[in-house]
Amino acid sequence: MDGPFKPQAEQVRAIGHAALAGKRAMLLLTTGGPNESFRPGGAFGSLSDFLFHIHRGMLEFVGFRSWTPWSPMGPARMTDEERAAALDAVGESVALIAADSKLAV
C-alpha cells in the first residue's frame, strides 16, 4: 500500500496503539480480472478473502472500522456505458456513506 496512509500505518505499528480508532476506511479498487476470478473456486477466491489481510492486518490493526469495499471487476473489459454506470455506483456508495456518517464528501 502506497500513498499517505502507509507512513501513518507504519508509525502506528511502531508505537503500538490505534491512533486511528473510530475512523472509517473504505477500499475503492478495480481488478484486472473478471467476476469469475474473484468468486469461491475462482482463480483468486472470493474478493472478501482476497482483501482480508488488508482489512484485518492493516486497517483494523491501526484502528479503522471498515466499510464494505467497492470494486468493479475488469473495467478494461467494460463498455463505456458499463464504466459510466460503475462510476455512478461508486459515487452513490460514497454519498450514502457520507450521509450515514454525517461527513462532507
CSV table of N, CA, C and O in Angstrom, one decimal:
chain,number,residue,atom,x,y,z
A,1,MET,N,0.9,-1.2,0.0
A,1,MET,CA,0.0,0.0,0.0
A,1,MET,C,0.9,1.2,0.0
A,1,MET,O,1.8,1.3,0.8
A,2,ASP,N,0.7,2.1,-0.9
A,2,ASP,CA,1.5,3.3,-1.0
A,2,ASP,C,0.6,4.5,-0.7
A,2,ASP,O,-0.5,4.4,-0.3
A,3,GLY,N,1.2,5.7,-0.8
A,3,GLY,CA,0.5,6.9,-0.5
A,3,GLY,C,0.5,7.4,0.9
A,3,GLY,O,1.3,6.9,1.7
A,4,PRO,N,-0.3,8.3,1.3
A,4,PRO,CA,-0.2,8.9,2.6
A,4,PRO,C,-0.6,8.0,3.7
A,4,PRO,O,-0.2,8.3,4.9
A,5,PHE,N,-1.3,6.9,3.5
A,5,PHE,CA,-1.7,6.0,4.5
A,5,PHE,C,-0.6,5.2,5.1
A,5,PHE,O,-0.5,4.9,6.2
A,6,LYS,N,0.3,4.8,4.2
A,6,LYS,CA,1.4,3.9,4.6
A,6,LYS,C,2.3,4.4,5.7
A,6,LYS,O,2.5,3.7,6.7
A,7,PRO,N,2.8,5.6,5.6
A,7,PRO,CA,3.6,6.1,6.7
A,7,PRO,C,2.9,6.2,8.0
A,7,PRO,O,3.4,5.9,9.1
A,8,GLN,N,1.6,6.5,8.0
A,8,GLN,CA,0.8,6.6,9.2
A,8,GLN,C,0.6,5.1,9.8
A,8,GLN,O,0.8,4.9,11.0
A,9,ALA,N,0.4,4.2,8.9
A,9,ALA,CA,0.2,2.8,9.4
A,9,ALA,C,1.5,2.3,10.0
A,9,ALA,O,1.5,1.6,11.0
A,10,GLU,N,2.7,2.6,9.3
A,10,GLU,CA,4.0,2.2,9.9
A,10,GLU,C,4.3,2.8,11.2
A,10,GLU,O,4.8,2.2,12.1
A,11,GLN,N,3.9,4.1,11.4
A,11,GLN,CA,4.1,4.8,12.6
A,11,GLN,C,3.3,4.2,13.7
A,11,GLN,O,3.8,4.0,14.8
A,12,VAL,N,2.0,3.9,13.4
A,12,VAL,CA,1.2,3.3,14.4
A,12,VAL,C,1.7,1.9,14.8
A,12,VAL,O,1.7,1.6,16.0
A,13,ARG,N,2.1,1.1,13.9
A,13,ARG,CA,2.7,-0.2,14.2
A,13,ARG,C,3.9,0.0,15.1
A,13,ARG,O,4.1,-0.8,16.0
A,14,ALA,N,4.7,0.9,14.8
A,14,ALA,CA,5.9,1.1,15.6
A,14,ALA,C,5.6,1.5,17.0
A,14,ALA,O,6.3,1.1,17.9
A,15,ILE,N,4.6,2.3,17.3
A,15,ILE,CA,4.4,2.8,18.6
A,15,ILE,C,3.3,1.9,19.3
A,15,ILE,O,3.1,2.0,20.5
A,16,GLY,N,2.6,1.0,18.6
A,16,GLY,CA,1.8,0.0,19.1
A,16,GLY,C,0.4,0.5,19.7
A,16,GLY,O,-0.1,-0.1,20.6
A,17,HIS,N,-0.2,1.5,19.1
A,17,HIS,CA,-1.5,1.9,19.5
A,17,HIS,C,-2.4,2.3,18.3
A,17,HIS,O,-1.8,2.5,17.3
A,18,ALA,N,-3.6,2.3,18.5
A,18,ALA,CA,-4.6,2.5,17.4
A,18,ALA,C,-4.9,4.0,17.3
A,18,ALA,O,-6.0,4.4,17.8
A,19,ALA,N,-4.1,4.8,16.7
A,19,ALA,CA,-4.3,6.3,16.6
A,19,ALA,C,-5.5,6.6,15.8
A,19,ALA,O,-6.0,7.7,15.8
A,20,LEU,N,-5.9,5.7,14.9
A,20,LEU,CA,-7.0,5.9,14.0
A,20,LEU,C,-8.3,5.3,14.5
A,20,LEU,O,-9.2,5.2,13.7
A,21,ALA,N,-8.3,4.9,15.8
A,21,ALA,CA,-9.5,4.3,16.3
A,21,ALA,C,-10.8,5.1,16.1
A,21,ALA,O,-10.8,6.3,16.3
A,22,GLY,N,-11.8,4.4,15.6
A,22,GLY,CA,-13.1,5.1,15.4
A,22,GLY,C,-13.3,5.7,14.1
A,22,GLY,O,-14.4,6.0,13.7
A,23,LYS,N,-12.2,5.9,13.3
A,23,LYS,CA,-12.3,6.4,12.0
A,23,LYS,C,-12.7,5.3,11.0
A,23,LYS,O,-12.5,4.1,11.3
A,24,ARG,N,-13.3,5.7,9.9
A,24,ARG,CA,-13.8,4.7,8.9
A,24,ARG,C,-12.9,4.7,7.7
A,24,ARG,O,-12.3,5.7,7.4
A,25,ALA,N,-12.8,3.5,7.1
A,25,ALA,CA,-12.0,3.4,5.9
A,25,ALA,C,-12.8,2.5,4.9
A,25,ALA,O,-13.6,1.7,5.3
A,26,MET,N,-12.6,2.8,3.6
A,26,MET,CA,-13.3,2.1,2.6
A,26,MET,C,-12.3,1.8,1.4
A,26,MET,O,-11.6,2.8,1.0
A,27,LEU,N,-12.1,0.6,1.0
A,27,LEU,CA,-11.2,0.3,-0.1
A,27,LEU,C,-12.0,0.5,-1.4
A,27,LEU,O,-13.1,-0.1,-1.6
A,28,LEU,N,-11.5,1.3,-2.3
A,28,LEU,CA,-12.0,1.5,-3.6
A,28,LEU,C,-11.0,1.0,-4.6
A,28,LEU,O,-9.9,1.6,-4.6
A,29,LEU,N,-11.3,0.0,-5.3
A,29,LEU,CA,-10.3,-0.6,-6.2
A,29,LEU,C,-10.9,-1.2,-7.4
A,29,LEU,O,-12.1,-1.4,-7.4
A,30,THR,N,-10.1,-1.5,-8.4
A,30,THR,CA,-10.5,-2.3,-9.5
A,30,THR,C,-9.7,-3.5,-9.6
A,30,THR,O,-8.6,-3.6,-9.0
A,31,THR,N,-10.2,-4.5,-10.4
A,31,THR,CA,-9.4,-5.7,-10.6
A,31,THR,C,-9.1,-5.8,-12.1
A,31,THR,O,-9.9,-5.3,-12.9
A,32,GLY,N,-8.1,-6.5,-12.4
A,32,GLY,CA,-7.8,-6.8,-13.8
A,32,GLY,C,-8.6,-7.9,-14.3
A,32,GLY,O,-8.9,-8.1,-15.5
A,33,GLY,N,-9.1,-8.8,-13.4
A,33,GLY,CA,-9.8,-10.0,-13.8
A,33,GLY,C,-11.3,-9.8,-13.7
A,33,GLY,O,-11.8,-8.9,-13.1
A,34,PRO,N,-12.0,-10.7,-14.3
A,34,PRO,CA,-13.5,-10.6,-14.3
A,34,PRO,C,-14.1,-11.2,-13.0
A,34,PRO,O,-13.3,-11.7,-12.2
A,35,ASN,N,-15.4,-11.0,-12.8
A,35,ASN,CA,-16.1,-11.5,-11.6
A,35,ASN,C,-15.7,-13.0,-11.3
A,35,ASN,O,-15.6,-13.3,-10.2
A,36,GLU,N,-15.7,-13.8,-12.4
A,36,GLU,CA,-15.4,-15.2,-12.2
A,36,GLU,C,-14.1,-15.5,-11.4
A,36,GLU,O,-14.0,-16.5,-10.8
A,37,SER,N,-13.2,-14.6,-11.6
A,37,SER,CA,-11.9,-14.8,-10.9
A,37,SER,C,-11.9,-14.6,-9.4
A,37,SER,O,-11.0,-15.0,-8.7
A,38,PHE,N,-12.9,-13.8,-8.9
A,38,PHE,CA,-13.0,-13.4,-7.5
A,38,PHE,C,-14.2,-14.0,-6.9
A,38,PHE,O,-14.9,-13.3,-6.1
A,39,ARG,N,-14.5,-15.2,-7.1
A,39,ARG,CA,-15.6,-16.0,-6.5
A,39,ARG,C,-15.0,-17.2,-5.9
A,39,ARG,O,-13.9,-17.7,-6.3
A,40,PRO,N,-15.7,-17.8,-4.9
A,40,PRO,CA,-15.2,-19.1,-4.4
A,40,PRO,C,-14.9,-20.1,-5.5
A,40,PRO,O,-15.8,-20.2,-6.4
A,41,GLY,N,-13.8,-20.7,-5.5
A,41,GLY,CA,-13.4,-21.6,-6.6
A,41,GLY,C,-12.8,-20.9,-7.8
A,41,GLY,O,-12.3,-21.6,-8.7
A,42,GLY,N,-12.8,-19.6,-7.8
A,42,GLY,CA,-12.2,-18.8,-8.9
A,42,GLY,C,-10.7,-18.7,-8.7
A,42,GLY,O,-10.1,-19.3,-7.8
A,43,ALA,N,-10.0,-18.1,-9.7
A,43,ALA,CA,-8.5,-18.0,-9.6
A,43,ALA,C,-8.0,-17.4,-8.3
A,43,ALA,O,-6.9,-17.8,-7.8
A,44,PHE,N,-8.7,-16.5,-7.8
A,44,PHE,CA,-8.2,-15.8,-6.6
A,44,PHE,C,-9.1,-16.0,-5.3
A,44,PHE,O,-8.8,-15.4,-4.3
A,45,GLY,N,-10.2,-16.8,-5.5
A,45,GLY,CA,-11.1,-16.9,-4.4
A,45,GLY,C,-12.0,-15.7,-4.3
A,45,GLY,O,-12.0,-14.8,-5.1
A,46,SER,N,-12.8,-15.6,-3.2
A,46,SER,CA,-13.7,-14.5,-3.1
A,46,SER,C,-13.0,-13.2,-2.8
A,46,SER,O,-11.9,-13.2,-2.2
A,47,LEU,N,-13.5,-12.1,-3.2
A,47,LEU,CA,-12.9,-10.8,-3.0
A,47,LEU,C,-12.7,-10.5,-1.6
A,47,LEU,O,-11.6,-10.0,-1.2
A,48,SER,N,-13.7,-10.9,-0.7
A,48,SER,CA,-13.5,-10.6,0.7
A,48,SER,C,-12.3,-11.4,1.3
A,48,SER,O,-11.6,-10.9,2.1
A,49,ASP,N,-12.1,-12.7,0.8
A,49,ASP,CA,-11.0,-13.5,1.3
A,49,ASP,C,-9.7,-12.8,0.7
A,49,ASP,O,-8.7,-12.8,1.5
A,50,PHE,N,-9.7,-12.4,-0.5
A,50,PHE,CA,-8.5,-11.8,-1.1
A,50,PHE,C,-8.1,-10.5,-0.3
A,50,PHE,O,-6.9,-10.2,-0.2
A,51,LEU,N,-9.1,-9.7,0.1
A,51,LEU,CA,-8.8,-8.5,0.8
A,51,LEU,C,-8.7,-8.6,2.3
A,51,LEU,O,-8.4,-7.6,3.0
A,52,PHE,N,-8.9,-9.8,2.9
A,52,PHE,CA,-8.9,-10.0,4.3
A,52,PHE,C,-7.7,-9.4,5.0
A,52,PHE,O,-7.8,-8.7,6.0
A,53,HIS,N,-6.5,-9.7,4.5
A,53,HIS,CA,-5.3,-9.2,5.1
A,53,HIS,C,-5.1,-7.7,5.1
A,53,HIS,O,-4.5,-7.1,6.1
A,54,ILE,N,-5.7,-7.0,4.1
A,54,ILE,CA,-5.6,-5.6,4.1
A,54,ILE,C,-6.6,-5.1,5.2
A,54,ILE,O,-6.3,-4.2,6.0
A,55,HIS,N,-7.8,-5.6,5.2
A,55,HIS,CA,-8.8,-5.2,6.2
A,55,HIS,C,-8.4,-5.4,7.6
A,55,HIS,O,-8.4,-4.6,8.4
A,56,ARG,N,-8.0,-6.7,7.8
A,56,ARG,CA,-7.6,-7.1,9.2
A,56,ARG,C,-6.2,-6.7,9.6
A,56,ARG,O,-6.0,-6.1,10.7
A,57,GLY,N,-5.3,-6.9,8.7
A,57,GLY,CA,-3.9,-6.7,9.1
A,57,GLY,C,-3.4,-5.3,9.0
A,57,GLY,O,-2.4,-4.9,9.6
A,58,MET,N,-4.1,-4.4,8.3
A,58,MET,CA,-3.7,-3.0,8.1
A,58,MET,C,-4.8,-2.1,8.7
A,58,MET,O,-4.5,-1.4,9.6
A,59,LEU,N,-5.9,-2.1,8.1
A,59,LEU,CA,-7.0,-1.2,8.5
A,59,LEU,C,-7.4,-1.4,10.0
A,59,LEU,O,-7.4,-0.4,10.8
A,60,GLU,N,-7.9,-2.6,10.3
A,60,GLU,CA,-8.3,-2.8,11.7
A,60,GLU,C,-7.2,-2.7,12.7
A,60,GLU,O,-7.4,-2.2,13.8
A,61,PHE,N,-6.0,-3.1,12.3
A,61,PHE,CA,-4.9,-3.1,13.2
A,61,PHE,C,-4.5,-1.7,13.7
A,61,PHE,O,-4.2,-1.5,14.8
A,62,VAL,N,-4.7,-0.7,12.8
A,62,VAL,CA,-4.4,0.7,13.2
A,62,VAL,C,-5.6,1.4,13.7
A,62,VAL,O,-5.6,2.6,14.0
A,63,GLY,N,-6.8,0.7,13.8
A,63,GLY,CA,-7.9,1.3,14.5
A,63,GLY,C,-9.1,1.6,13.6
A,63,GLY,O,-10.2,2.0,14.1
A,64,PHE,N,-9.0,1.5,12.3
A,64,PHE,CA,-10.1,1.8,11.4
A,64,PHE,C,-11.2,0.8,11.6
A,64,PHE,O,-11.0,-0.4,11.8
A,65,ARG,N,-12.4,1.3,11.3
A,65,ARG,CA,-13.6,0.4,11.1
A,65,ARG,C,-13.8,0.5,9.6
A,65,ARG,O,-13.8,1.5,9.0
A,66,SER,N,-14.0,-0.7,9.0
A,66,SER,CA,-14.0,-0.7,7.5
A,66,SER,C,-15.4,-0.8,7.0
A,66,SER,O,-16.3,-1.6,7.5
A,67,TRP,N,-15.7,0.0,6.0
A,67,TRP,CA,-16.9,-0.2,5.2
A,67,TRP,C,-16.6,-1.3,4.2
A,67,TRP,O,-15.5,-1.7,3.9
A,68,THR,N,-17.7,-1.8,3.6
A,68,THR,CA,-17.6,-2.8,2.6
A,68,THR,C,-16.8,-2.3,1.4
A,68,THR,O,-17.1,-1.2,1.0
A,69,PRO,N,-15.8,-3.0,0.9
A,69,PRO,CA,-15.1,-2.5,-0.3
A,69,PRO,C,-15.9,-2.4,-1.5
A,69,PRO,O,-16.9,-3.1,-1.7
A,70,TRP,N,-15.5,-1.5,-2.4
A,70,TRP,CA,-16.2,-1.3,-3.6
A,70,TRP,C,-15.2,-1.6,-4.7
A,70,TRP,O,-14.2,-1.0,-4.8
A,71,SER,N,-15.6,-2.5,-5.6
A,71,SER,CA,-14.7,-2.9,-6.6
A,71,SER,C,-15.4,-3.4,-7.9
A,71,SER,O,-15.9,-4.5,-7.9
A,72,PRO,N,-15.3,-2.6,-9.0
A,72,PRO,CA,-15.8,-3.1,-10.2
A,72,PRO,C,-14.8,-4.1,-10.8
A,72,PRO,O,-13.6,-3.9,-10.6
A,73,MET,N,-15.2,-5.2,-11.3
A,73,MET,CA,-14.3,-6.2,-11.9
A,73,MET,C,-14.0,-6.0,-13.3
A,73,MET,O,-14.9,-5.7,-14.1
A,74,GLY,N,-12.8,-6.0,-13.7
A,74,GLY,CA,-12.3,-5.9,-15.1
A,74,GLY,C,-12.8,-4.7,-15.8
A,74,GLY,O,-13.4,-4.8,-16.9
A,75,PRO,N,-12.5,-3.5,-15.3
A,75,PRO,CA,-13.0,-2.3,-16.0
A,75,PRO,C,-12.5,-2.1,-17.4
A,75,PRO,O,-13.1,-1.5,-18.3
A,76,ALA,N,-11.3,-2.7,-17.7
A,76,ALA,CA,-10.7,-2.6,-19.0
A,76,ALA,C,-11.6,-3.3,-20.0
A,76,ALA,O,-11.6,-3.0,-21.2
A,77,ARG,N,-12.4,-4.3,-19.6
A,77,ARG,CA,-13.3,-5.1,-20.4
A,77,ARG,C,-14.7,-4.5,-20.5
A,77,ARG,O,-15.5,-5.1,-21.2
A,78,MET,N,-14.9,-3.4,-19.8
A,78,MET,CA,-16.3,-2.8,-19.8
A,78,MET,C,-16.5,-1.9,-21.0
A,78,MET,O,-15.5,-1.3,-21.5
A,79,THR,N,-17.8,-1.8,-21.4
A,79,THR,CA,-18.1,-0.8,-22.4
A,79,THR,C,-18.1,0.5,-21.7
A,79,THR,O,-18.1,0.7,-20.5
A,80,ASP,N,-18.1,1.6,-22.5
A,80,ASP,CA,-18.2,2.9,-22.0
A,80,ASP,C,-19.4,3.1,-21.1
A,80,ASP,O,-19.3,3.8,-20.0
A,81,GLU,N,-20.5,2.5,-21.5
A,81,GLU,CA,-21.8,2.6,-20.7
A,81,GLU,C,-21.6,1.9,-19.3
A,81,GLU,O,-22.1,2.4,-18.3
A,82,GLU,N,-21.0,0.7,-19.4
A,82,GLU,CA,-20.8,-0.1,-18.1
A,82,GLU,C,-19.9,0.7,-17.2
A,82,GLU,O,-20.1,0.7,-16.0
A,83,ARG,N,-18.8,1.3,-17.8
A,83,ARG,CA,-17.9,2.0,-17.0
A,83,ARG,C,-18.5,3.3,-16.3
A,83,ARG,O,-18.3,3.6,-15.2
A,84,ALA,N,-19.3,4.0,-17.1
A,84,ALA,CA,-20.1,5.1,-16.6
A,84,ALA,C,-21.0,4.7,-15.4
A,84,ALA,O,-21.1,5.4,-14.4
A,85,ALA,N,-21.7,3.6,-15.6
A,85,ALA,CA,-22.6,3.1,-14.6
A,85,ALA,C,-21.8,2.7,-13.3
A,85,ALA,O,-22.2,2.9,-12.2
A,86,ALA,N,-20.6,2.1,-13.5
A,86,ALA,CA,-19.8,1.7,-12.3
A,86,ALA,C,-19.3,3.0,-11.6
A,86,ALA,O,-19.3,3.0,-10.4
A,87,LEU,N,-18.9,4.0,-12.3
A,87,LEU,CA,-18.5,5.3,-11.7
A,87,LEU,C,-19.7,5.9,-10.9
A,87,LEU,O,-19.6,6.5,-9.8
A,88,ASP,N,-20.9,5.9,-11.5
A,88,ASP,CA,-22.1,6.4,-10.9
A,88,ASP,C,-22.4,5.6,-9.6
A,88,ASP,O,-22.7,6.2,-8.6
A,89,ALA,N,-22.2,4.3,-9.6
A,89,ALA,CA,-22.4,3.4,-8.5
A,89,ALA,C,-21.5,3.8,-7.3
A,89,ALA,O,-21.9,3.8,-6.2
A,90,VAL,N,-20.2,4.0,-7.6
A,90,VAL,CA,-19.3,4.3,-6.6
A,90,VAL,C,-19.6,5.7,-6.0
A,90,VAL,O,-19.6,5.9,-4.8
A,91,GLY,N,-20.1,6.6,-6.8
A,91,GLY,CA,-20.5,7.9,-6.3
A,91,GLY,C,-21.7,7.8,-5.4
A,91,GLY,O,-21.7,8.5,-4.3
A,92,GLU,N,-22.6,6.9,-5.7
A,92,GLU,CA,-23.8,6.7,-4.9
A,92,GLU,C,-23.4,6.1,-3.5
A,92,GLU,O,-23.9,6.4,-2.5
A,93,SER,N,-22.4,5.1,-3.6
A,93,SER,CA,-22.0,4.4,-2.4
A,93,SER,C,-21.3,5.4,-1.5
A,93,SER,O,-21.6,5.4,-0.2
A,94,VAL,N,-20.4,6.3,-2.0
A,94,VAL,CA,-19.7,7.2,-1.2
A,94,VAL,C,-20.7,8.3,-0.6
A,94,VAL,O,-20.6,8.6,0.6
A,95,ALA,N,-21.7,8.6,-1.4
A,95,ALA,CA,-22.7,9.6,-0.9
A,95,ALA,C,-23.5,9.0,0.2
A,95,ALA,O,-23.8,9.7,1.2
A,96,LEU,N,-23.9,7.7,0.1
A,96,LEU,CA,-24.6,7.0,1.2
A,96,LEU,C,-23.8,6.9,2.5
A,96,LEU,O,-24.3,7.2,3.6
A,97,ILE,N,-22.5,6.7,2.3
A,97,ILE,CA,-21.6,6.6,3.5
A,97,ILE,C,-21.5,8.0,4.1
A,97,ILE,O,-21.6,8.1,5.3
A,98,ALA,N,-21.3,9.0,3.3
A,98,ALA,CA,-21.2,10.3,3.8
A,98,ALA,C,-22.5,10.8,4.5
A,98,ALA,O,-22.4,11.4,5.6
A,99,ALA,N,-23.6,10.4,4.0
A,99,ALA,CA,-24.9,10.8,4.6
A,99,ALA,C,-25.1,10.0,6.0
A,99,ALA,O,-25.5,10.6,7.0
A,100,ASP,N,-24.7,8.7,6.0
A,100,ASP,CA,-24.8,7.9,7.2
A,100,ASP,C,-23.9,8.4,8.3
A,100,ASP,O,-24.2,8.4,9.4
A,101,SER,N,-22.7,8.8,7.9
A,101,SER,CA,-21.7,9.2,8.9
A,101,SER,C,-21.6,10.7,9.1
A,101,SER,O,-20.8,11.2,9.9
A,102,LYS,N,-22.5,11.4,8.4
A,102,LYS,CA,-22.5,12.9,8.6
A,102,LYS,C,-21.2,13.6,8.2
A,102,LYS,O,-20.8,14.5,8.9
A,103,LEU,N,-20.5,13.0,7.2
A,103,LEU,CA,-19.3,13.6,6.7
A,103,LEU,C,-19.5,14.4,5.5
A,103,LEU,O,-20.5,14.2,4.8
A,104,ALA,N,-18.7,15.4,5.2
A,104,ALA,CA,-18.8,16.1,4.0
A,104,ALA,C,-17.8,15.5,3.0
A,104,ALA,O,-16.7,15.2,3.3
A,105,VAL,N,-18.4,15.1,1.8
A,105,VAL,CA,-17.5,14.5,0.8
A,105,VAL,C,-17.5,15.4,-0.4
A,105,VAL,O,-18.4,16.0,-0.8
